[in-house]
Amino acid sequence: MSGDMQPIEKLMRTAPVIPVLVIDDIADARPIAQTLVANGLRVLEVVLRTEAALDIIREMRKVDGAIVGAGTITNPDNLDAALLAGAEFIVSPGLTEDLGKAVLSAKIPFLPGIASASDIMRGMDMGFRHFKFFPAEASGGIPSLKALSGPFGQCLFCPTGGINAKNAVDWLALKNVLCVGGSWLVPKGSPDLDLIGNTARTASTMNGHAE
Ligand code: 3PG
């Protein structure tokens, strides 16, 4: 592992899977985070799609070993709210100039979403090289990301969107894929911690590029 590795790359190499967490009930935050961390998934993305999301980030930050980020960040206002809640990294389904500039000035690890060559080029113009490929399956799946890796061999990806326990390993086999993201680890509704733990343990040993 090189000494000057960017913090976002370090995060991407921490575990092969980043659970995408859509959680409604604040009481579920800590038990879910504890279960995921105890089973090898330390990097957690809480998406700002529920009213409780910012409080969920605050609660999960209290769990030893958890690295908690905010997802579905689409503008600088979302970013400010996530930073105030203590988010340690930021994920977006896309990239605008406003958001990119705000993230750069906040100096926080960032995974902007891309789905095309032009998206990647705009991201690279802003200095980014690590991207979320979203929506991964709907944007052409593995053949599409393989094709993009020709002209953009210097970029590294976290595919998300349509990834599940079955296809994650195939994505992780791509050399420019450091990790994948997905909501399959924590299904909606009242959490079944045993099931979440088992699913996380399996995901944490998937053959990725973690170091
Ligand atoms: C995301 O926010 O990254 C995606 O909605 C997660 O996609 P999935 O639900 O298909 O895993």
CSV table of N, CA, C and O and ligand atoms in Angstrom, one decimal, residues 18-22 45 47 49 71-72 91-93 132-137 158-164 181-185, ligand 1:
chain,number,residue,atom,x,y,z
A,18,ILE,N,-19.4,-1.9,0.9
A,18,ILE,CA,-19.9,-0.8,1.7
A,18,ILE,C,-21.4,-1.0,1.8
A,18,ILE,O,-22.1,-0.8,0.8
A,19,PRO,N,-22.0,-1.3,3.0
A,19,PRO,CA,-23.4,-1.4,3.1
A,19,PRO,C,-24.0,0.0,2.9
A,19,PRO,O,-23.6,1.0,3.5
A,20,VAL,N,-25.1,0.1,2.0
A,20,VAL,CA,-25.8,1.3,1.8
A,20,VAL,C,-27.0,1.2,2.8
A,20,VAL,O,-27.9,0.3,2.6
A,21,LEU,N,-27.1,2.1,3.7
A,21,LEU,CA,-28.1,2.0,4.8
A,21,LEU,C,-29.2,3.0,4.7
A,21,LEU,O,-29.0,4.2,4.8
A,22,VAL,N,-30.4,2.4,4.5
A,22,VAL,CA,-31.6,3.2,4.5
A,22,VAL,C,-32.4,2.9,5.8
A,22,VAL,O,-33.1,1.8,5.8
A,45,GLU,N,-22.3,3.4,4.8
A,45,GLU,CA,-22.9,4.6,4.1
A,45,GLU,C,-24.3,4.8,4.5
A,45,GLU,O,-25.2,4.0,4.1
A,47,VAL,N,-27.6,6.7,3.9
A,47,VAL,CA,-28.1,7.6,2.8
A,47,VAL,C,-29.1,8.6,3.4
A,47,VAL,O,-30.0,8.3,4.3
A,49,ARG,N,-32.0,9.6,3.0
A,49,ARG,CA,-33.3,9.4,2.3
A,49,ARG,C,-34.3,9.2,3.4
A,49,ARG,O,-35.5,8.9,3.0
A,71,GLY,N,-24.5,9.2,2.3
A,71,GLY,CA,-24.8,9.0,0.9
A,71,GLY,C,-26.0,9.8,0.4
A,71,GLY,O,-26.7,10.4,1.2
A,72,THR,N,-26.2,9.8,-0.9
A,72,THR,CA,-27.3,10.6,-1.5
A,72,THR,C,-27.1,12.1,-1.2
A,72,THR,O,-28.0,12.8,-1.0
A,91,VAL,N,-20.7,10.4,-0.2
A,91,VAL,CA,-21.0,9.7,-1.5
A,91,VAL,C,-22.2,10.4,-2.2
A,91,VAL,O,-23.1,10.8,-1.5
A,92,SER,N,-22.1,10.5,-3.5
A,92,SER,CA,-23.1,11.2,-4.3
A,92,SER,C,-23.5,10.3,-5.5
A,92,SER,O,-22.6,9.6,-6.0
A,93,PRO,N,-24.8,10.3,-5.9
A,93,PRO,CA,-25.1,9.6,-7.1
A,93,PRO,C,-24.6,10.2,-8.3
A,93,PRO,O,-24.5,9.6,-9.4
A,132,LYS,N,-18.0,6.4,-7.7
A,132,LYS,CA,-19.1,5.4,-7.6
A,132,LYS,C,-19.6,5.2,-9.0
A,132,LYS,O,-19.9,6.2,-9.7
A,133,PHE,N,-19.7,4.0,-9.5
A,133,PHE,CA,-20.3,3.7,-10.8
A,133,PHE,C,-21.8,3.4,-10.5
A,133,PHE,O,-22.1,2.4,-9.9
A,134,PHE,N,-22.7,4.3,-10.9
A,134,PHE,CA,-24.1,4.3,-10.5
A,134,PHE,C,-25.0,4.7,-11.6
A,134,PHE,O,-24.7,5.7,-12.2
A,135,PRO,N,-26.1,4.1,-11.8
A,135,PRO,CA,-26.5,2.8,-11.2
A,135,PRO,C,-25.9,1.7,-12.0
A,135,PRO,O,-26.1,1.5,-13.2
A,136,ALA,N,-25.1,0.9,-11.3
A,136,ALA,CA,-24.1,0.0,-11.9
A,136,ALA,C,-24.8,-1.0,-12.9
A,136,ALA,O,-24.4,-1.2,-14.1
A,137,GLU,N,-25.8,-1.8,-12.4
A,137,GLU,CA,-26.4,-2.8,-13.3
A,137,GLU,C,-27.1,-2.1,-14.4
A,137,GLU,O,-27.0,-2.5,-15.6
A,158,CYS,N,-16.2,2.1,-7.2
A,158,CYS,CA,-17.1,1.4,-6.3
A,158,CYS,C,-18.5,1.3,-7.0
A,158,CYS,O,-19.3,2.2,-6.9
A,159,PRO,N,-18.8,0.2,-7.7
A,159,PRO,CA,-20.1,0.1,-8.3
A,159,PRO,C,-21.2,-0.1,-7.3
A,159,PRO,O,-21.0,-0.7,-6.3
A,160,THR,N,-22.3,0.5,-7.6
A,160,THR,CA,-23.4,0.5,-6.7
A,160,THR,C,-24.7,0.6,-7.5
A,160,THR,O,-24.7,1.3,-8.5
A,161,GLY,N,-25.8,-0.1,-7.0
A,161,GLY,CA,-27.0,0.0,-7.8
A,161,GLY,C,-27.2,-1.3,-8.5
A,161,GLY,O,-26.7,-1.6,-9.5
A,162,GLY,N,-28.0,-2.2,-7.8
A,162,GLY,CA,-28.3,-3.5,-8.4
A,162,GLY,C,-27.3,-4.6,-8.0
A,162,GLY,O,-27.3,-5.7,-8.6
A,163,ILE,N,-26.3,-4.2,-7.1
A,163,ILE,CA,-25.4,-5.2,-6.7
A,163,ILE,C,-26.0,-6.0,-5.6
A,163,ILE,O,-26.7,-5.5,-4.7
A,164,ASN,N,-25.7,-7.3,-5.5
A,164,ASN,CA,-26.3,-8.2,-4.5
A,164,ASN,C,-25.3,-9.3,-4.1
A,164,ASN,O,-24.2,-9.4,-4.7
A,181,GLY,N,-20.9,-1.2,-3.4
A,181,GLY,CA,-21.9,-0.8,-2.4
A,181,GLY,C,-23.2,-1.4,-2.7
A,181,GLY,O,-23.5,-1.8,-3.8
A,182,GLY,N,-24.0,-1.6,-1.6
A,182,GLY,CA,-25.3,-2.2,-1.8
A,182,GLY,C,-26.2,-2.2,-0.6
A,182,GLY,O,-25.7,-2.2,0.5
A,183,SER,N,-27.5,-2.2,-0.8
A,183,SER,CA,-28.4,-2.1,0.3
A,183,SER,C,-28.9,-3.5,0.7
A,183,SER,O,-29.7,-3.6,1.6
A,184,TRP,N,-28.3,-4.6,0.0
A,184,TRP,CA,-28.8,-5.9,0.3
A,184,TRP,C,-28.5,-6.4,1.7
A,184,TRP,O,-29.1,-7.3,2.3
A,185,LEU,N,-27.5,-5.8,2.3
A,185,LEU,CA,-27.0,-6.3,3.6
A,185,LEU,C,-28.0,-6.0,4.7
A,185,LEU,O,-28.1,-6.7,5.7
B,1,3PG,C1,-27.4,3.8,-3.7
B,1,3PG,O1,-27.9,4.7,-3.1
B,1,3PG,O2,-26.2,3.7,-3.8
B,1,3PG,C2,-28.2,2.7,-4.3
B,1,3PG,O3,-29.6,3.1,-4.3
B,1,3PG,C3,-28.1,1.4,-3.7
B,1,3PG,O4,-28.5,0.6,-4.7
B,1,3PG,P1,-29.1,-0.9,-4.3
B,1,3PG,O5,-30.3,-0.6,-3.5
B,1,3PG,O6,-29.5,-1.4,-5.7
B,1,3PG,O7,-28.1,-1.7,-3.6
